[in-house]
Tab-separated table of N, CA and C in Angstrom:
chain	number	residue	atom	x	y	z
A	1	MET	N	-36.070	-41.436	-38.076
A	1	MET	CA	-36.807	-40.547	-38.919
A	1	MET	C	-36.478	-39.118	-38.465
A	2	ALA	N	-36.040	-38.298	-39.400
A	2	ALA	CA	-35.654	-36.931	-39.081
A	2	ALA	C	-36.832	-35.998	-39.306
A	3	PHE	N	-36.926	-35.015	-38.419
A	3	PHE	CA	-37.983	-34.014	-38.562
A	3	PHE	C	-37.432	-32.863	-39.363
A	4	ARG	N	-38.231	-32.418	-40.261
A	4	ARG	CA	-37.828	-31.265	-41.054
A	4	ARG	C	-38.613	-30.063	-40.576
A	5	THR	N	-37.886	-28.994	-40.445
A	5	THR	CA	-38.557	-27.757	-40.040
A	5	THR	C	-38.451	-26.769	-41.178
A	6	SER	N	-39.363	-25.872	-41.200
A	6	SER	CA	-39.363	-24.887	-42.271
A	6	SER	C	-38.282	-23.844	-41.997
A	7	GLY	N	-37.888	-23.155	-43.004
A	7	GLY	CA	-36.892	-22.093	-42.886
A	7	GLY	C	-37.357	-20.995	-41.951
A	8	LYS	N	-38.680	-20.764	-41.959
A	8	LYS	CA	-39.260	-19.738	-41.107
A	8	LYS	C	-39.073	-20.118	-39.640
A	9	HIS	N	-39.313	-21.376	-39.317
A	9	HIS	CA	-39.200	-21.864	-37.940
A	9	HIS	C	-37.737	-21.815	-37.480
A	10	GLN	N	-36.814	-22.194	-38.374
A	10	GLN	CA	-35.397	-22.164	-38.014
A	10	GLN	C	-34.943	-20.732	-37.727
A	11	GLY	N	-35.448	-19.792	-38.453
A	11	GLY	CA	-35.108	-18.383	-38.231
A	11	GLY	C	-35.564	-17.912	-36.861
A	12	LYS	N	-36.792	-18.337	-36.462
A	12	LYS	CA	-37.314	-17.967	-35.145
A	12	LYS	C	-36.455	-18.561	-34.033
A	13	VAL	N	-36.072	-19.827	-34.192
A	13	VAL	CA	-35.245	-20.507	-33.190
A	13	VAL	C	-33.898	-19.799	-33.071
A	14	ALA	N	-33.298	-19.455	-34.201
A	14	ALA	CA	-31.994	-18.789	-34.197
A	14	ALA	C	-32.086	-17.426	-33.514
A	15	ARG	N	-33.163	-16.677	-33.818
A	15	ARG	CA	-33.341	-15.366	-33.182
A	15	ARG	C	-33.551	-15.521	-31.686
A	16	HIS	N	-34.300	-16.543	-31.288
A	16	HIS	CA	-34.570	-16.804	-29.876
A	16	HIS	C	-33.261	-17.133	-29.140
A	17	ARG	N	-32.453	-17.999	-29.744
A	17	ARG	CA	-31.163	-18.360	-29.130
A	17	ARG	C	-30.257	-17.133	-29.018
A	18	ALA	N	-30.209	-16.339	-30.060
A	18	ALA	CA	-29.372	-15.138	-30.048
A	18	ALA	C	-29.832	-14.179	-28.955
A	19	GLY	N	-31.140	-14.067	-28.796
A	19	GLY	CA	-31.680	-13.204	-27.744
A	19	GLY	C	-31.304	-13.699	-26.360
A	20	LEU	N	-31.401	-15.021	-26.163
A	20	LEU	CA	-31.022	-15.601	-24.867
A	20	LEU	C	-29.538	-15.400	-24.580
A	21	MET	N	-28.717	-15.570	-25.603
A	21	MET	CA	-27.277	-15.380	-25.412
A	21	MET	C	-26.964	-13.928	-25.080
A	22	ALA	N	-27.598	-13.008	-25.744
A	22	ALA	CA	-27.383	-11.592	-25.474
A	22	ALA	C	-27.834	-11.240	-24.064
A	23	LEU	N	-28.963	-11.800	-23.643
A	23	LEU	CA	-29.467	-11.564	-22.295
A	23	LEU	C	-28.482	-12.094	-21.253
A	24	GLY	N	-27.974	-13.294	-21.473
A	24	GLY	CA	-27.010	-13.888	-20.545
A	24	GLY	C	-25.727	-13.085	-20.477
A	25	LEU	N	-25.234	-12.634	-21.616
A	25	LEU	CA	-24.017	-11.841	-21.661
A	25	LEU	C	-24.204	-10.505	-20.965
A	26	SER	N	-25.336	-9.856	-21.203
A	26	SER	CA	-25.571	-8.562	-20.554
A	26	SER	C	-25.719	-8.727	-19.047
A	27	ALA	N	-26.309	-9.828	-18.598
A	27	ALA	CA	-26.426	-10.082	-17.157
A	27	ALA	C	-25.051	-10.299	-16.543
A	28	ALA	N	-24.199	-11.034	-17.233
A	28	ALA	CA	-22.841	-11.275	-16.720
A	28	ALA	C	-22.050	-9.978	-16.662
A	29	LEU	N	-22.199	-9.137	-17.672
A	29	LEU	CA	-21.482	-7.865	-17.679
A	29	LEU	C	-21.999	-6.919	-16.609
A	30	ALA	N	-23.303	-6.909	-16.410
A	30	ALA	CA	-23.898	-5.998	-15.427
A	30	ALA	C	-23.523	-6.382	-14.004
A	31	THR	N	-23.575	-7.660	-13.688
A	31	THR	CA	-23.290	-8.090	-12.317
A	31	THR	C	-21.827	-8.379	-12.110
A	32	GLY	N	-21.110	-8.653	-13.164
A	32	GLY	CA	-19.687	-8.927	-13.039
A	32	GLY	C	-19.418	-10.393	-12.780
A	33	CYS	N	-19.022	-11.061	-13.791
A	33	CYS	CA	-18.660	-12.472	-13.656
A	33	CYS	C	-17.379	-12.561	-12.838
A	34	ALA	N	-17.322	-13.467	-11.892
A	34	ALA	CA	-16.163	-13.600	-11.005
A	34	ALA	C	-14.881	-13.834	-11.796
A	35	TYR	N	-14.977	-14.511	-12.918
A	35	TYR	CA	-13.795	-14.788	-13.722
A	35	TYR	C	-13.170	-13.502	-14.248
A	36	PHE	N	-14.001	-12.525	-14.571
A	36	PHE	CA	-13.504	-11.301	-15.172
A	36	PHE	C	-13.211	-10.199	-14.164
A	37	LYS	N	-13.508	-10.411	-12.892
A	37	LYS	CA	-13.201	-9.385	-11.899
A	37	LYS	C	-11.697	-9.301	-11.768
A	38	ASP	N	-11.180	-8.091	-11.810
A	38	ASP	CA	-9.735	-7.945	-11.705
A	38	ASP	C	-9.375	-7.104	-10.494
A	39	THR	N	-8.079	-6.894	-10.312
A	39	THR	CA	-7.612	-6.175	-9.136
A	39	THR	C	-7.940	-4.689	-9.205
A	40	LYS	N	-8.263	-4.192	-10.372
A	40	LYS	CA	-8.655	-2.787	-10.468
A	40	LYS	C	-9.882	-2.554	-9.601
A	41	THR	N	-10.774	-3.493	-9.587
A	41	THR	CA	-11.949	-3.391	-8.735
A	41	THR	C	-11.526	-3.349	-7.272
A	42	GLN	N	-10.560	-4.165	-6.901
A	42	GLN	CA	-10.064	-4.145	-5.526
A	42	GLN	C	-9.396	-2.810	-5.215
A	43	MET	N	-8.673	-2.251	-6.163
A	43	MET	CA	-8.039	-0.944	-5.949
A	43	MET	C	-9.101	0.124	-5.724
A	44	GLU	N	-10.136	0.095	-6.550
A	44	GLU	CA	-11.208	1.075	-6.383
A	44	GLU	C	-11.907	0.885	-5.045
A	45	GLU	N	-12.114	-0.364	-4.665
A	45	GLU	CA	-12.747	-0.655	-3.381
A	45	GLU	C	-11.857	-0.192	-2.224
A	46	ALA	N	-10.559	-0.366	-2.365
A	46	ALA	CA	-9.618	0.079	-1.330
A	46	ALA	C	-9.644	1.597	-1.198
A	47	GLU	N	-9.665	2.284	-2.324
A	47	GLU	CA	-9.711	3.743	-2.299
A	47	GLU	C	-11.014	4.244	-1.690
A	48	LEU	N	-12.103	3.555	-1.989
A	48	LEU	CA	-13.388	3.909	-1.399
A	48	LEU	C	-13.368	3.682	0.111
A	49	ALA	N	-12.830	2.551	0.535
A	49	ALA	CA	-12.728	2.260	1.972
A	49	ALA	C	-11.882	3.318	2.664
A	50	LEU	N	-10.803	3.713	2.037
A	50	LEU	CA	-9.925	4.728	2.614
A	50	LEU	C	-10.629	6.074	2.709
A	51	SER	N	-11.374	6.428	1.669
A	51	SER	CA	-12.097	7.706	1.700
A	51	SER	C	-13.217	7.699	2.739
A	52	ASN	N	-13.708	6.503	3.083
A	52	ASN	CA	-14.727	6.378	4.133
A	52	ASN	C	-14.114	6.216	5.519
A	53	GLY	N	-12.794	6.281	5.604
A	53	GLY	CA	-12.119	6.197	6.893
A	53	GLY	C	-11.854	4.787	7.387
A	54	ASP	N	-12.071	3.791	6.550
A	54	ASP	CA	-11.844	2.400	6.950
A	54	ASP	C	-10.444	1.966	6.504
A	55	GLU	N	-9.438	2.404	7.262
A	55	GLU	CA	-8.051	2.106	6.906
A	55	GLU	C	-7.744	0.616	6.944
A	56	ALA	N	-8.334	-0.085	7.902
A	56	ALA	CA	-8.059	-1.522	8.030
A	56	ALA	C	-8.506	-2.266	6.771
A	57	ARG	N	-9.679	-1.939	6.260
A	57	ARG	CA	-10.191	-2.592	5.044
A	57	ARG	C	-9.338	-2.200	3.837
A	58	ALA	N	-8.979	-0.921	3.756
A	58	ALA	CA	-8.142	-0.469	2.645
A	58	ALA	C	-6.793	-1.190	2.670
A	59	GLU	N	-6.208	-1.312	3.854
A	59	GLU	CA	-4.925	-2.016	3.973
A	59	GLU	C	-5.054	-3.468	3.511
A	60	GLU	N	-6.111	-4.117	3.936
A	60	GLU	CA	-6.350	-5.513	3.550
A	60	GLU	C	-6.460	-5.648	2.026
A	61	LEU	N	-7.195	-4.744	1.411
A	61	LEU	CA	-7.380	-4.803	-0.042
A	61	LEU	C	-6.083	-4.501	-0.785
A	62	TYR	N	-5.334	-3.507	-0.318
A	62	TYR	CA	-4.052	-3.203	-0.957
A	62	TYR	C	-3.116	-4.413	-0.882
A	63	ARG	N	-3.090	-5.065	0.260
A	63	ARG	CA	-2.222	-6.248	0.412
A	63	ARG	C	-2.696	-7.386	-0.504
A	64	ASP	N	-4.014	-7.527	-0.665
A	64	ASP	CA	-4.546	-8.542	-1.587
A	64	ASP	C	-4.085	-8.275	-3.021
A	65	VAL	N	-4.152	-7.026	-3.431
A	65	VAL	CA	-3.721	-6.662	-4.783
A	65	VAL	C	-2.234	-6.976	-4.951
A	66	MET	N	-1.446	-6.672	-3.928
A	66	MET	CA	-0.005	-6.926	-4.010
A	66	MET	C	0.311	-8.421	-4.090
A	67	ARG	N	-0.498	-9.245	-3.453
A	67	ARG	CA	-0.277	-10.697	-3.482
A	67	ARG	C	-0.653	-11.314	-4.830
A	68	ASN	N	-1.520	-10.655	-5.565
A	68	ASN	CA	-1.968	-11.171	-6.862
A	68	ASN	C	-0.853	-10.969	-7.895
A	69	LYS	N	-0.222	-12.049	-8.287
A	69	LYS	CA	0.927	-11.990	-9.206
A	69	LYS	C	0.542	-11.494	-10.600
A	70	LYS	N	-0.718	-11.641	-10.979
A	70	LYS	CA	-1.166	-11.236	-12.311
A	70	LYS	C	-1.584	-9.767	-12.364
A	71	SER	N	-1.601	-9.123	-11.223
A	71	SER	CA	-2.103	-7.757	-11.156
A	71	SER	C	-1.152	-6.767	-11.818
A	72	ARG	N	-1.735	-5.834	-12.524
A	72	ARG	CA	-0.963	-4.731	-13.090
A	72	ARG	C	-0.895	-3.577	-12.107
A	73	ASP	N	-1.650	-3.682	-11.015
A	73	ASP	CA	-1.746	-2.597	-10.045
A	73	ASP	C	-0.883	-2.815	-8.809
A	74	THR	N	0.012	-3.778	-8.851
A	74	THR	CA	0.816	-4.098	-7.674
A	74	THR	C	1.608	-2.891	-7.189
A	75	ASP	N	2.266	-2.193	-8.096
A	75	ASP	CA	3.073	-1.036	-7.693
A	75	ASP	C	2.205	0.079	-7.128
A	76	ASP	N	1.052	0.318	-7.752
A	76	ASP	CA	0.139	1.344	-7.237
A	76	ASP	C	-0.364	0.972	-5.848
A	77	ALA	N	-0.694	-0.300	-5.662
A	77	ALA	CA	-1.171	-0.760	-4.352
A	77	ALA	C	-0.074	-0.613	-3.306
A	78	ARG	N	1.148	-0.933	-3.681
A	78	ARG	CA	2.279	-0.815	-2.753
A	78	ARG	C	2.484	0.646	-2.334
A	79	ARG	N	2.461	1.544	-3.314
A	79	ARG	CA	2.633	2.971	-2.992
A	79	ARG	C	1.500	3.470	-2.104
A	80	ALA	N	0.280	3.080	-2.427
A	80	ALA	CA	-0.875	3.512	-1.628
A	80	ALA	C	-0.797	2.955	-0.212
A	81	LEU	N	-0.384	1.706	-0.083
A	81	LEU	CA	-0.267	1.096	1.244
A	81	LEU	C	0.831	1.772	2.054
A	82	VAL	N	1.959	2.065	1.435
A	82	VAL	CA	3.041	2.756	2.146
A	82	VAL	C	2.564	4.124	2.614
A	83	SER	N	1.853	4.830	1.769
A	83	SER	CA	1.312	6.136	2.147
A	83	SER	C	0.353	6.014	3.330
A	84	LEU	N	-0.522	5.019	3.271
A	84	LEU	CA	-1.467	4.773	4.361
A	84	LEU	C	-0.715	4.470	5.659
A	85	LEU	N	0.291	3.600	5.586
A	85	LEU	CA	1.050	3.218	6.780
A	85	LEU	C	1.833	4.393	7.357
A	86	LEU	N	2.421	5.212	6.492
A	86	LEU	CA	3.166	6.371	6.986
A	86	LEU	C	2.247	7.362	7.695
A	87	GLY	N	1.054	7.566	7.154
A	87	GLY	CA	0.085	8.442	7.821
A	87	GLY	C	-0.340	7.891	9.167
A	88	ARG	N	-0.614	6.599	9.205
A	88	ARG	CA	-1.008	5.955	10.463
A	88	ARG	C	0.126	6.042	11.489
A	89	ALA	N	1.339	5.783	11.041
A	89	ALA	CA	2.486	5.821	11.949
A	89	ALA	C	2.701	7.225	12.504
A	90	ALA	N	2.557	8.235	11.661
A	90	ALA	CA	2.738	9.617	12.123
A	90	ALA	C	1.699	9.983	13.180
A	91	ARG	N	0.452	9.582	12.968
A	91	ARG	CA	-0.593	9.863	13.967
A	91	ARG	C	-0.341	9.091	15.259
A	92	THR	N	0.105	7.854	15.120
A	92	THR	CA	0.338	6.999	16.282
A	92	THR	C	1.566	7.455	17.058
A	93	MET	N	2.545	7.993	16.379
A	93	MET	CA	3.811	8.399	16.999
A	93	MET	C	3.595	9.402	18.117
A	94	GLU	N	2.629	10.284	17.958
A	94	GLU	CA	2.366	11.308	18.971
A	94	GLU	C	1.910	10.702	20.290
A	95	LYS	N	1.133	9.623	20.221
A	95	LYS	CA	0.569	9.019	21.431
A	95	LYS	C	1.344	7.804	21.912
A	96	ASP	N	1.813	6.992	20.967
A	96	ASP	CA	2.403	5.703	21.331
A	96	ASP	C	3.556	5.339	20.388
A	97	PRO	N	4.747	5.883	20.659
A	97	PRO	CA	5.889	5.614	19.780
A	97	PRO	C	6.230	4.128	19.637
A	98	ASP	N	6.035	3.346	20.694
A	98	ASP	CA	6.363	1.920	20.621
A	98	ASP	C	5.486	1.186	19.608
A	99	THR	N	4.274	1.661	19.413
A	99	THR	CA	3.385	1.070	18.412
A	99	THR	C	3.698	1.621	17.022
A	100	ALA	N	4.121	2.865	16.951
A	100	ALA	CA	4.376	3.507	15.662
A	100	ALA	C	5.624	2.973	14.968
A	101	LEU	N	6.655	2.661	15.724
A	101	LEU	CA	7.917	2.251	15.101
A	101	LEU	C	7.787	1.003	14.224
A	102	PRO	N	7.079	-0.045	14.648
A	102	PRO	CA	6.907	-1.193	13.736
A	102	PRO	C	6.110	-0.852	12.472
A	103	ILE	N	5.220	0.117	12.570
A	103	ILE	CA	4.460	0.535	11.382
A	103	ILE	C	5.408	1.203	10.385
A	104	TYR	N	6.279	2.075	10.903
A	104	TYR	CA	7.292	2.686	10.036
A	104	TYR	C	8.186	1.613	9.404
A	105	ARG	N	8.594	0.642	10.196
A	105	ARG	CA	9.467	-0.432	9.703
A	105	ARG	C	8.759	-1.231	8.599
A	106	ASP	N	7.461	-1.480	8.784
A	106	ASP	CA	6.676	-2.192	7.771
A	106	ASP	C	6.634	-1.396	6.467
A	107	ALA	N	6.398	-0.098	6.575
A	107	ALA	CA	6.362	0.756	5.379
A	107	ALA	C	7.705	0.719	4.655
A	108	LEU	N	8.790	0.776	5.414
A	108	LEU	CA	10.117	0.731	4.801
A	108	LEU	C	10.382	-0.619	4.138
A	109	SER	N	9.920	-1.691	4.753
A	109	SER	CA	10.144	-3.021	4.167
A	109	SER	C	9.367	-3.200	2.860
A	110	LEU	N	8.247	-2.504	2.718
A	110	LEU	CA	7.464	-2.587	1.481
A	110	LEU	C	8.127	-1.839	0.328
A	111	MET	N	8.839	-0.753	0.667
A	111	MET	CA	9.510	0.045	-0.372
A	111	MET	C	10.903	0.451	0.101
A	112	PRO	N	11.819	-0.495	0.196
A	112	PRO	CA	13.152	-0.169	0.709
A	112	PRO	C	13.947	0.772	-0.201
A	113	GLU	N	13.555	0.865	-1.457
A	113	GLU	CA	14.262	1.743	-2.384
A	113	GLU	C	13.768	3.189	-2.313
A	114	SER	N	12.726	3.428	-1.543
A	114	SER	CA	12.126	4.760	-1.462
A	114	SER	C	12.714	5.554	-0.294
A	115	ASN	N	12.961	6.825	-0.541
A	115	ASN	CA	13.522	7.692	0.499
A	115	ASN	C	12.495	8.056	1.570
A	116	GLU	N	11.252	8.235	1.171
A	116	GLU	CA	10.233	8.733	2.104
A	116	GLU	C	10.056	7.848	3.335
A	117	PRO	N	9.811	6.542	3.200
A	117	PRO	CA	9.660	5.737	4.421
A	117	PRO	C	10.964	5.620	5.212
A	118	ARG	N	12.100	5.638	4.536
A	118	ARG	CA	13.397	5.553	5.210
A	118	ARG	C	13.613	6.779	6.103
A	119	ILE	N	13.378	7.941	5.553
A	119	ILE	CA	13.578	9.179	6.310
A	119	ILE	C	12.547	9.297	7.429
A	120	ALA	N	11.306	8.928	7.152
A	120	ALA	CA	10.263	8.989	8.189
A	120	ALA	C	10.599	8.062	9.356
A	121	TYR	N	11.059	6.855	9.052
A	121	TYR	CA	11.427	5.896	10.102
A	121	TYR	C	12.620	6.422	10.902
A	122	ALA	N	13.614	6.973	10.225
A	122	ALA	CA	14.779	7.528	10.925
A	122	ALA	C	14.377	8.697	11.825
A	123	ARG	N	13.497	9.552	11.349
A	123	ARG	CA	13.025	10.672	12.186
A	123	ARG	C	12.290	10.163	13.424
A	124	ALA	N	11.496	9.125	13.239
A	124	ALA	CA	10.774	8.549	14.381
A	124	ALA	C	11.761	7.967	15.394
A	125	LEU	N	12.776	7.275	14.915
A	125	LEU	CA	13.802	6.739	15.819
A	125	LEU	C	14.533	7.868	16.542
A	126	MET	N	14.771	8.940	15.833
A	126	MET	CA	15.433	10.098	16.437
A	126	MET	C	14.577	10.699	17.552
A	127	LYS	N	13.275	10.759	17.350
A	127	LYS	CA	12.376	11.327	18.367
A	127	LYS	C	12.409	10.545	19.669
A	128	VAL	N	12.640	9.241	19.584
A	128	VAL	CA	12.698	8.423	20.806
A	128	VAL	C	14.149	8.207	21.244
A	129	GLU	N	15.031	9.035	20.707
A	129	GLU	CA	16.447	9.068	21.080
A	129	GLU	C	17.174	7.757	20.811
A	130	ARG	N	16.793	7.096	19.737
A	130	ARG	CA	17.500	5.890	19.284
A	130	ARG	C	18.347	6.297	18.070
A	131	TYR	N	19.340	7.115	18.380
A	131	TYR	CA	20.128	7.780	17.346
A	131	TYR	C	20.955	6.811	16.501
A	132	THR	N	21.583	5.843	17.126
A	132	THR	CA	22.421	4.905	16.377
A	132	THR	C	21.586	4.125	15.368
A	133	GLU	N	20.407	3.677	15.790
A	133	GLU	CA	19.516	2.956	14.866
A	133	GLU	C	19.078	3.852	13.717
A	134	ALA	N	18.797	5.112	14.039
A	134	ALA	CA	18.366	6.054	13.002
A	134	ALA	C	19.459	6.222	11.949
A	135	VAL	N	20.692	6.369	12.397
A	135	VAL	CA	21.804	6.505	11.451
A	135	VAL	C	21.955	5.224	10.628
A	136	ASP	N	21.834	4.075	11.282
A	136	ASP	CA	21.947	2.798	10.562
A	136	ASP	C	20.891	2.674	9.466
A	137	VAL	N	19.668	3.072	9.763
A	137	VAL	CA	18.583	3.018	8.772
A	137	VAL	C	18.911	3.909	7.580
A	138	LEU	N	19.438	5.088	7.860
A	138	LEU	CA	19.761	6.017	6.780
A	138	LEU	C	20.957	5.544	5.953
A	139	MET	N	21.881	4.858	6.585
A	139	MET	CA	23.084	4.399	5.887
A	139	MET	C	22.832	3.165	5.019
A	140	GLU	N	21.702	2.504	5.197
A	140	GLU	CA	21.402	1.302	4.412
A	140	GLU	C	21.283	1.590	2.923
A	141	ASP	N	20.897	2.800	2.572
A	141	ASP	CA	20.760	3.167	1.159
A	141	ASP	C	21.708	4.324	0.864
A	142	LYS	N	22.787	4.020	0.206
A	142	LYS	CA	23.820	5.034	-0.085
A	142	LYS	C	23.329	6.098	-1.063
A	143	ASN	N	22.275	5.808	-1.808
A	143	ASN	CA	21.763	6.760	-2.793
A	143	ASN	C	20.602	7.594	-2.269
A	144	CYS	N	20.311	7.485	-1.002
A	144	CYS	CA	19.172	8.193	-0.414
A	144	CYS	C	19.417	9.697	-0.429
A	145	ARG	N	18.511	10.402	-1.091
A	145	ARG	CA	18.600	11.868	-1.109
A	145	ARG	C	18.036	12.400	0.197
A	146	GLY	N	18.792	13.219	0.860
A	146	GLY	CA	18.353	13.801	2.122
A	146	GLY	C	18.832	13.035	3.341
A	147	CYS	N	19.332	11.833	3.142
A	147	CYS	CA	19.768	11.023	4.282
A	147	CYS	C	21.035	11.578	4.925
A	148	LYS	N	21.967	12.046	4.118
A	148	LYS	CA	23.226	12.555	4.678
A	148	LYS	C	22.992	13.787	5.537
A	149	SER	N	22.147	14.685	5.078
A	149	SER	CA	21.880	15.877	5.890
A	149	SER	C	21.128	15.509	7.164
A	150	LEU	N	20.262	14.515	7.102
A	150	LEU	CA	19.552	14.078	8.305
A	150	LEU	C	20.513	13.403	9.282
A	151	ILE	N	21.507	12.696	8.778
A	151	ILE	CA	22.517	12.101	9.660
A	151	ILE	C	23.237	13.204	10.434
A	152	SER	N	23.537	14.308	9.771
A	152	SER	CA	24.169	15.445	10.454
A	152	SER	C	23.275	15.965	11.569
A	153	VAL	N	21.998	16.096	11.277
A	153	VAL	CA	21.039	16.567	12.283
A	153	VAL	C	20.984	15.590	13.456
A	154	ILE	N	21.028	14.304	13.167
A	154	ILE	CA	20.976	13.290	14.230
A	154	ILE	C	22.188	13.412	15.138
A	155	TYR	N	23.380	13.604	14.555
A	155	TYR	CA	24.579	13.748	15.383
A	155	TYR	C	24.498	14.991	16.264
A	156	ILE	N	23.989	16.064	15.723
A	156	ILE	CA	23.816	17.289	16.523
A	156	ILE	C	22.819	17.047	17.643
A	157	GLU	N	21.703	16.413	17.306
A	157	GLU	CA	20.668	16.137	18.314
A	157	GLU	C	21.198	15.201	19.400
A	158	ARG	N	21.966	14.198	19.001
A	158	ARG	CA	22.545	13.286	19.992
A	158	ARG	C	23.491	14.054	20.919
A	159	GLY	N	24.285	14.952	20.371
A	159	GLY	CA	25.169	15.780	21.197
A	159	GLY	C	24.376	16.637	22.166
A	160	ASN	N	23.306	17.255	21.685
A	160	ASN	CA	22.458	18.083	22.557
A	160	ASN	C	21.832	17.257	23.673
A	161	THR	N	21.397	16.058	23.351
A	161	THR	CA	20.800	15.169	24.357
A	161	THR	C	21.833	14.791	25.410
A	162	ASN	N	23.051	14.487	24.983
A	162	ASN	CA	24.104	14.134	25.932
A	162	ASN	C	24.462	15.313	26.828
A	163	VAL	N	24.509	16.524	26.282
A	163	VAL	CA	24.772	17.718	27.095
A	163	VAL	C	23.639	17.915	28.094
A	164	ARG	N	22.422	17.796	27.640
A	164	ARG	CA	21.260	17.935	28.522
A	164	ARG	C	21.318	16.947	29.684
A	165	ASP	N	21.770	15.727	29.395
A	165	ASP	CA	21.831	14.682	30.414
A	165	ASP	C	23.123	14.723	31.224
A	166	GLY	N	23.985	15.703	30.967
A	166	GLY	CA	25.233	15.833	31.725
A	166	GLY	C	26.319	14.873	31.283
A	167	GLU	N	26.173	14.252	30.165
A	167	GLU	CA	27.180	13.319	29.647
A	167	GLU	C	28.055	14.064	28.637
A	168	TYR	N	28.896	14.933	29.181
A	168	TYR	CA	29.660	15.846	28.337
A	168	TYR	C	30.683	15.132	27.464
A	169	ALA	N	31.296	14.084	27.958
A	169	ALA	CA	32.296	13.360	27.166
A	169	ALA	C	31.642	12.696	25.953
A	170	SER	N	30.427	12.207	26.119
A	170	SER	CA	29.718	11.551	25.010
A	170	SER	C	29.194	12.554	23.991
A	171	ALA	N	29.094	13.809	24.404
A	171	ALA	CA	28.548	14.831	23.514
A	171	ALA	C	29.536	15.222	22.424
A	172	LEU	N	30.807	14.895	22.620
A	172	LEU	CA	31.824	15.288	21.635
A	172	LEU	C	31.848	14.421	20.434
């Protein structure tokens, strides 16, 4: 036996259901359904962490964005991470060059086509008098702007170091 309801009652039920659906949708939008969270949120969170001085958290978030194959922000995250690493390496270089060099190498490995990490890493190698390695790093990219002039500077610096150390034959 089927129950019949009046048109008035059906209208109330329909309005009630529509209200519940709207409430549920607005709650999902306000709190953020996990399904719809994207890497843009992670990028914003990384930038916030960086602005608050939490480089470790920002680095972690940038790397997460880069690992997400569906992300449209992978390139932005990579550039931001390289910038973060280069800044960290420059600060570390003054106190502890042995710790700074792997950071420079990491930055270069993330963006091998970029001149900035290549030149920064070569300069760091030059500061610790690892001239041959510095030249090798610069020679890896034949299209690097500024690398050829830096190679000239490295050869001059190596000559000056050899003269300073009394190794006159090597200075030539």
